[in-house]
PDB file of C-alpha atoms and ligand atoms in Angstrom:
ATOM      1  CA  MET A  36      95.213  71.955 103.173  1.00 46.00           C
ATOM      2  CA  GLN A  37      97.590  69.061 103.540  1.00 46.00           C
ATOM      3  CA  SER A  38     100.921  70.247 104.876  1.00 44.00           C
ATOM      4  CA  ASP A  39     102.890  68.386 102.173  1.00 61.00           C
ATOM      5  CA  GLN A  40     101.247  70.480  99.466  1.00 74.00           C
ATOM      6  CA  VAL A  41     103.331  73.683 100.010  1.00 88.00           C
ATOM      7  CA  ARG A  42     105.592  73.962  97.000  1.00 92.00           C
ATOM      8  CA  ASN A  43     106.029  77.764  97.058  1.00 96.00           C
ATOM      9  CA  ILE A  44     104.634  80.503  99.271  1.00 97.00           C
ATOM     10  CA  ILE A  45     103.198  83.213  97.085  1.00 98.00           C
ATOM     11  CA  LEU A  46     102.137  86.560  98.458  1.00 98.00           C
ATOM     12  CA  VAL A  47      99.655  88.664  96.560  1.00 98.00           C
ATOM     13  CA  GLY A  48      97.892  91.944  97.473  1.00 98.00           C
ATOM     14  CA  PHE A  49      97.787  95.642  96.787  1.00 97.00           C
ATOM     15  CA  MET A  50     100.838  97.846  96.718  1.00 94.00           C
ATOM     16  CA  ALA A  51     102.174  98.371 100.181  1.00 93.00           C
ATOM     17  CA  SER A  52     100.238  95.455 101.656  1.00 95.00           C
ATOM     18  CA  GLY A  53     103.582  94.269 102.957  1.00 95.00           C
ATOM     19  CA  LYS A  54     104.426  91.524 100.384  1.00 97.00           C
ATOM     20  CA  SER A  55     108.140  92.202 100.235  1.00 96.00           C
ATOM     21  CA  SER A  56     108.744  92.753 103.993  1.00 96.00           C
ATOM     22  CA  VAL A  57     106.621  89.684 104.894  1.00 98.00           C
ATOM     23  CA  ALA A  58     108.466  87.608 102.286  1.00 98.00           C
ATOM     24  CA  ARG A  59     111.737  88.648 104.012  1.00 97.00           C
ATOM     25  CA  ALA A  60     110.309  87.748 107.467  1.00 97.00           C
ATOM     26  CA  ILE A  61     109.112  84.304 106.263  1.00 96.00           C
ATOM     27  CA  SER A  62     112.454  83.628 104.521  1.00 95.00           C
ATOM     28  CA  ARG A  63     114.392  84.499 107.632  1.00 94.00           C
ATOM     29  CA  ARG A  64     112.319  81.934 109.595  1.00 92.00           C
ATOM     30  CA  CYS A  65     112.074  79.028 107.202  1.00 91.00           C
ATOM     31  CA  HIS A  66     115.277  79.653 105.135  1.00 90.00           C
ATOM     32  CA  TRP A  67     113.520  79.370 101.791  1.00 94.00           C
ATOM     33  CA  PRO A  68     114.992  81.918  99.370  1.00 96.00           C
ATOM     34  CA  ARG A  69     112.866  84.928  98.584  1.00 97.00           C
ATOM     35  CA  ILE A  70     112.185  86.110  95.024  1.00 97.00           C
ATOM     36  CA  ASP A  71     110.655  89.494  94.296  1.00 97.00           C
ATOM     37  CA  ALA A  72     109.111  89.714  90.803  1.00 97.00           C
ATOM     38  CA  ASP A  73     109.491  93.540  90.597  1.00 97.00           C
ATOM     39  CA  GLU A  74     113.213  93.278  91.457  1.00 97.00           C
ATOM     40  CA  GLU A  75     113.629  90.696  88.724  1.00 98.00           C
ATOM     41  CA  ILE A  76     111.778  92.902  86.245  1.00 98.00           C
ATOM     42  CA  VAL A  77     114.078  95.833  87.102  1.00 98.00           C
ATOM     43  CA  THR A  78     117.131  93.610  86.628  1.00 98.00           C
ATOM     44  CA  ARG A  79     115.942  92.297  83.210  1.00 97.00           C
ATOM     45  CA  ALA A  80     114.786  95.807  81.958  1.00 97.00           C
ATOM     46  CA  ARG A  81     117.818  97.542  83.531  1.00 97.00           C
ATOM     47  CA  LYS A  82     115.651 100.375  84.679  1.00 97.00           C
ATOM     48  CA  PRO A  83     113.284 101.198  87.550  1.00 95.00           C
ATOM     49  CA  ILE A  84     109.553 100.249  87.264  1.00 94.00           C
ATOM     50  CA  SER A  85     108.597 103.938  87.033  1.00 91.00           C
ATOM     51  CA  GLU A  86     110.800 104.359  83.960  1.00 95.00           C
ATOM     52  CA  ILE A  87     109.419 101.206  82.332  1.00 96.00           C
ATOM     53  CA  PHE A  88     105.894 102.668  82.719  1.00 94.00           C
ATOM     54  CA  LYS A  89     107.096 106.137  81.502  1.00 93.00           C
ATOM     55  CA  ASP A  90     109.140 104.889  78.453  1.00 96.00           C
ATOM     56  CA  SER A  91     107.202 101.841  77.281  1.00 96.00           C
ATOM     57  CA  GLY A  92     103.757 102.040  78.972  1.00 95.00           C
ATOM     58  CA  GLU A  93     101.861  99.677  81.198  1.00 94.00           C
ATOM     59  CA  ASP A  94     101.194  97.001  78.544  1.00 96.00           C
ATOM     60  CA  ALA A  95     104.967  96.551  78.058  1.00 97.00           C
ATOM     61  CA  PHE A  96     105.388  96.340  81.781  1.00 97.00           C
ATOM     62  CA  ARG A  97     102.668  93.649  82.039  1.00 97.00           C
ATOM     63  CA  THR A  98     104.229  91.552  79.298  1.00 97.00           C
ATOM     64  CA  LEU A  99     107.561  91.531  81.106  1.00 98.00           C
ATOM     65  CA  GLU A 100     105.814  90.769  84.330  1.00 98.00           C
ATOM     66  CA  ARG A 101     104.057  87.763  82.786  1.00 98.00           C
ATOM     67  CA  GLU A 102     107.434  86.338  81.650  1.00 98.00           C
ATOM     68  CA  VAL A 103     108.911  86.889  85.109  1.00 98.00           C
ATOM     69  CA  VAL A 104     106.017  85.305  86.988  1.00 98.00           C
ATOM     70  CA  SER A 105     106.130  82.289  84.706  1.00 97.00           C
ATOM     71  CA  ASP A 106     109.866  81.853  85.189  1.00 97.00           C
ATOM     72  CA  ILE A 107     110.000  82.357  89.003  1.00 97.00           C
ATOM     73  CA  CYS A 108     107.028  80.111  89.599  1.00 96.00           C
ATOM     74  CA  SER A 109     108.707  77.240  87.811  1.00 95.00           C
ATOM     75  CA  GLU A 110     110.987  76.718  90.840  1.00 92.00           C
ATOM     76  CA  THR A 111     110.002  75.204  94.128  1.00 93.00           C
ATOM     77  CA  GLY A 112     110.761  76.022  97.763  1.00 93.00           C
ATOM     78  CA  ARG A 113     110.626  79.800  97.231  1.00 96.00           C
ATOM     79  CA  ILE A 114     108.891  82.748  98.902  1.00 97.00           C
ATOM     80  CA  ILE A 115     107.589  84.753  95.976  1.00 98.00           C
ATOM     81  CA  SER A 116     106.371  88.344  96.085  1.00 98.00           C
ATOM     82  CA  PRO A 117     104.937  89.466  92.762  1.00 98.00           C
ATOM     83  CA  GLY A 118     103.855  93.041  92.108  1.00 96.00           C
ATOM     84  CA  GLY A 119     100.363  94.124  93.228  1.00 96.00           C
ATOM     85  CA  GLY A 120      98.835  94.022  89.722  1.00 97.00           C
ATOM     86  CA  SER A 121     100.139  90.666  88.587  1.00 98.00           C
ATOM     87  CA  PHE A 122      97.368  88.554  90.131  1.00 98.00           C
ATOM     88  CA  MET A 123      94.821  90.518  88.033  1.00 98.00           C
ATOM     89  CA  ASP A 124      96.081  88.737  84.936  1.00 98.00           C
ATOM     90  CA  GLU A 125      94.277  85.450  84.291  1.00 98.00           C
ATOM     91  CA  GLU A 126      97.362  83.562  83.106  1.00 98.00           C
ATOM     92  CA  ASN A 127      99.484  84.794  86.077  1.00 98.00           C
ATOM     93  CA  ARG A 128      96.732  83.780  88.390  1.00 98.00           C
ATOM     94  CA  ARG A 129      96.500  80.314  86.935  1.00 98.00           C
ATOM     95  CA  VAL A 130     100.301  79.821  87.193  1.00 98.00           C
ATOM     96  CA  MET A 131     100.475  81.117  90.792  1.00 98.00           C
ATOM     97  CA  LEU A 132      97.512  79.056  92.015  1.00 97.00           C
ATOM     98  CA  GLU A 133      99.019  75.942  90.459  1.00 96.00           C
ATOM     99  CA  CYS A 134     102.641  76.475  91.561  1.00 96.00           C
ATOM    100  CA  GLY A 135     102.246  77.409  95.224  1.00 96.00           C
ATOM    101  CA  THR A 136     100.047  78.262  98.097  1.00 96.00           C
ATOM    102  CA  VAL A 137      98.831  81.841  97.533  1.00 98.00           C
ATOM    103  CA  PHE A 138      98.169  84.208 100.380  1.00 98.00           C
ATOM    104  CA  TYR A 139      96.288  87.459  99.926  1.00 98.00           C
ATOM    105  CA  LEU A 140      97.715  90.109 102.291  1.00 98.00           C
ATOM    106  CA  SER A 141      94.758  92.368 102.750  1.00 98.00           C
ATOM    107  CA  ALA A 142      94.823  95.906 104.240  1.00 97.00           C
ATOM    108  CA  GLN A 143      92.342  98.716 104.483  1.00 97.00           C
ATOM    109  CA  PRO A 144      92.848 101.642 101.976  1.00 96.00           C
ATOM    110  CA  GLU A 145      93.861 103.968 104.879  1.00 95.00           C
ATOM    111  CA  THR A 146      96.513 101.583 106.023  1.00 95.00           C
ATOM    112  CA  ILE A 147      97.877 101.270 102.442  1.00 95.00           C
ATOM    113  CA  HIS A 148      97.862 105.016 102.046  1.00 92.00           C
ATOM    114  CA  TRP A 149      99.754 105.523 105.310  1.00 92.00           C
ATOM    115  CA  ARG A 150     102.355 102.839 104.430  1.00 91.00           C
ATOM    116  CA  ILE A 151     102.938 104.491 101.105  1.00 89.00           C
ATOM    117  CA  THR A 152     103.191 108.065 102.284  1.00 86.00           C
ATOM    118  CA  ARG A 153     104.319 107.503 105.955  1.00 82.00           C
ATOM    119  CA  GLY A 154     102.137 110.555 106.716  1.00 73.00           C
ATOM    120  CA  ASN A 155     104.195 112.725 104.328  1.00 73.00           C
ATOM    121  CA  PRO A 156     101.824 114.336 101.756  1.00 71.00           C
ATOM    122  CA  ASN A 157     104.787 114.995  99.451  1.00 72.00           C
ATOM    123  CA  ALA A 158     106.049 111.454  99.399  1.00 73.00           C
ATOM    124  CA  PRO A 159     106.670 110.125  95.866  1.00 70.00           C
ATOM    125  CA  VAL A 160     103.534 108.359  94.521  1.00 69.00           C
ATOM    126  CA  ARG A 161     103.644 104.929  92.709  1.00 75.00           C
ATOM    127  CA  PRO A 162     103.147 105.154  88.952  1.00 74.00           C
ATOM    128  CA  LEU A 163      99.669 103.610  89.010  1.00 81.00           C
ATOM    129  CA  LEU A 164      98.299 106.030  91.653  1.00 81.00           C
ATOM    130  CA  GLY A 165      99.213 108.967  89.505  1.00 75.00           C
ATOM    131  CA  ALA A 166      98.540 112.568  90.319  1.00 73.00           C
ATOM    132  CA  GLY A 167      95.432 113.745  92.199  1.00 80.00           C
ATOM    133  CA  ASN A 168      94.101 112.176  95.376  1.00 86.00           C
ATOM    134  CA  PRO A 169      96.018 108.945  96.121  1.00 88.00           C
ATOM    135  CA  LEU A 170      93.654 107.743  98.836  1.00 92.00           C
ATOM    136  CA  ALA A 171      90.642 108.057  96.538  1.00 93.00           C
ATOM    137  CA  ARG A 172      92.588 106.150  93.765  1.00 93.00           C
ATOM    138  CA  ILE A 173      93.658 103.453  96.256  1.00 95.00           C
ATOM    139  CA  LYS A 174      89.973 102.943  97.292  1.00 96.00           C
ATOM    140  CA  GLU A 175      88.823 102.785  93.681  1.00 95.00           C
ATOM    141  CA  LEU A 176      91.537 100.338  92.548  1.00 95.00           C
ATOM    142  CA  LEU A 177      91.224  98.184  95.706  1.00 97.00           C
ATOM    143  CA  ALA A 178      87.447  97.903  95.148  1.00 97.00           C
ATOM    144  CA  GLU A 179      88.138  96.544  91.677  1.00 97.00           C
ATOM    145  CA  ARG A 180      90.905  94.214  92.713  1.00 98.00           C
ATOM    146  CA  ALA A 181      89.837  92.852  96.107  1.00 97.00           C
ATOM    147  CA  PRO A 182      87.418  90.264  94.544  1.00 98.00           C
ATOM    148  CA  VAL A 183      90.252  88.977  92.405  1.00 98.00           C
ATOM    149  CA  TYR A 184      92.772  88.924  95.261  1.00 98.00           C
ATOM    150  CA  SER A 185      90.158  86.902  97.166  1.00 98.00           C
ATOM    151  CA  GLN A 186      90.725  83.953  94.715  1.00 98.00           C
ATOM    152  CA  ALA A 187      93.940  83.325  96.645  1.00 98.00           C
ATOM    153  CA  HIS A 188      94.052  80.100  98.684  1.00 97.00           C
ATOM    154  CA  HIS A 189      94.133  82.109 102.013  1.00 97.00           C
ATOM    155  CA  LYS A 190      93.496  85.661 103.113  1.00 98.00           C
ATOM    156  CA  VAL A 191      95.535  87.230 105.915  1.00 98.00           C
ATOM    157  CA  GLU A 192      94.406  90.612 107.291  1.00 97.00           C
ATOM    158  CA  THR A 193      97.530  92.718 107.942  1.00 97.00           C
ATOM    159  CA  ASP A 194      96.073  95.904 109.476  1.00 97.00           C
ATOM    160  CA  GLY A 195      97.801  96.581 112.812  1.00 95.00           C
ATOM    161  CA  LEU A 196     100.205  93.628 112.410  1.00 97.00           C
ATOM    162  CA  THR A 197     103.992  93.721 112.034  1.00 96.00           C
ATOM    163  CA  SER A 198     105.624  91.771 109.085  1.00 96.00           C
ATOM    164  CA  ASP A 199     106.854  89.216 111.639  1.00 96.00           C
ATOM    165  CA  GLN A 200     103.303  88.622 112.907  1.00 97.00           C
ATOM    166  CA  VAL A 201     101.977  88.170 109.396  1.00 97.00           C
ATOM    167  CA  ALA A 202     104.835  85.768 108.597  1.00 96.00           C
ATOM    168  CA  GLN A 203     104.074  83.774 111.709  1.00 95.00           C
ATOM    169  CA  ALA A 204     100.370  83.545 110.713  1.00 96.00           C
ATOM    170  CA  ILE A 205     101.329  82.255 107.248  1.00 96.00           C
ATOM    171  CA  LEU A 206     103.815  79.693 108.516  1.00 95.00           C
ATOM    172  CA  LYS A 207     101.174  78.411 110.946  1.00 93.00           C
ATOM    173  CA  ILE A 208      98.794  77.870 108.047  1.00 93.00           C
ATOM    174  CA  CYS A 209     101.511  76.116 106.051  1.00 92.00           C
ATOM    175  CA  GLY A 210     102.225  73.770 108.936  1.00 89.00           C
ATOM    176  CA  PRO A 211     105.188  71.394 109.048  1.00 81.00           C
ATOM    177  CA  GLY A 212     104.986  70.585 105.284  1.00 70.00           C
ATOM    178  CA  ILE A 213     107.157  73.585 104.595  1.00 75.00           C
ATOM    179  CA  ARG A 214     110.153  71.890 106.178  1.00 63.00           C
ATOM    180  CA  GLN A 215     110.534  69.378 103.414  1.00 50.00           C
ATOM    181  CA  TYR A 216     112.450  71.902 101.322  1.00 46.00           C
ATOM    182  CA  ILE A 217     114.763  73.146 104.097  1.00 41.00           C
TER     183      ILE A 217
HETATM  184  C1  S3P B1613     101.678  97.544  90.638  1.00 79.50           C
HETATM  185  C2  S3P B1613     102.367  97.333  91.821  1.00 79.50           C
HETATM  186  C3  S3P B1613     103.794  97.517  91.947  1.00 79.50           C
HETATM  187  C4  S3P B1613     104.515  97.394  90.614  1.00 79.50           C
HETATM  188  C5  S3P B1613     103.879  98.284  89.609  1.00 79.50           C
HETATM  189  C6  S3P B1613     102.361  97.973  89.353  1.00 79.50           C
HETATM  190  C7  S3P B1613     100.232  97.359  90.595  1.00 79.50           C
HETATM  191  O1  S3P B1613     104.322  96.479  92.859  1.00 79.50           O
HETATM  192  O2  S3P B1613     104.520  96.055  90.171  1.00 79.50           O
HETATM  193  O3  S3P B1613     104.115  99.608  89.997  1.00 79.50           O
HETATM  194  O4  S3P B1613      99.679  97.228  89.486  1.00 79.50           O
HETATM  195  O5  S3P B1613      99.622  97.285  91.659  1.00 79.50           O
HETATM  196  P1  S3P B1613     104.158  96.545  94.503  1.00 79.50           P
HETATM  197  O6  S3P B1613     102.862  95.902  94.733  1.00 79.50           O
HETATM  198  O7  S3P B1613     105.284  95.742  95.027  1.00 79.50           O
HETATM  199  O8  S3P B1613     104.185  97.903  94.895  1.00 79.50           O
END
């Protein structure tokens, strides 16, 4: 990758793969503003994601998500963290791959499960993991999604790393080209 090609840094990956915290860590280091697609969806819908799913269903959420992804990717010099399912959509994928350098933050199912529950079996579960056995659902969904996440420009394995370490790895890959927007 030529360093002058970095227009946006876009972080994709499963829920709790660290997209938001890594985006904050990168933003602190390079001073590009951070945009979180789920936060933007919540602002536009004026309700939490879990309520959008409950009141209007997943399809309505995905429609809103597509609008938000298209809007936020039209800027440059941003650290963008979209929701974990957004990259599964072909149109979102095309937009993201065109508008920025896309990093897949990968993590093992057990790591994801621990990050979601912090070891607390009664921790609230994300809408898509539903009732039942969350680790089994994470394994199943991740097996479906991992080949698609792998279409990102780069993959960074996050197991055992802090957000700062992942941010450093990403900035190293980006090289000095990122400075052009500072
Ligand atoms: C989703 C991930 C969530 C949120 C929604 C759907 C998914 O975002 O967009 O609950 O399909 O994986 P995070 O990845 O930020 O948890």
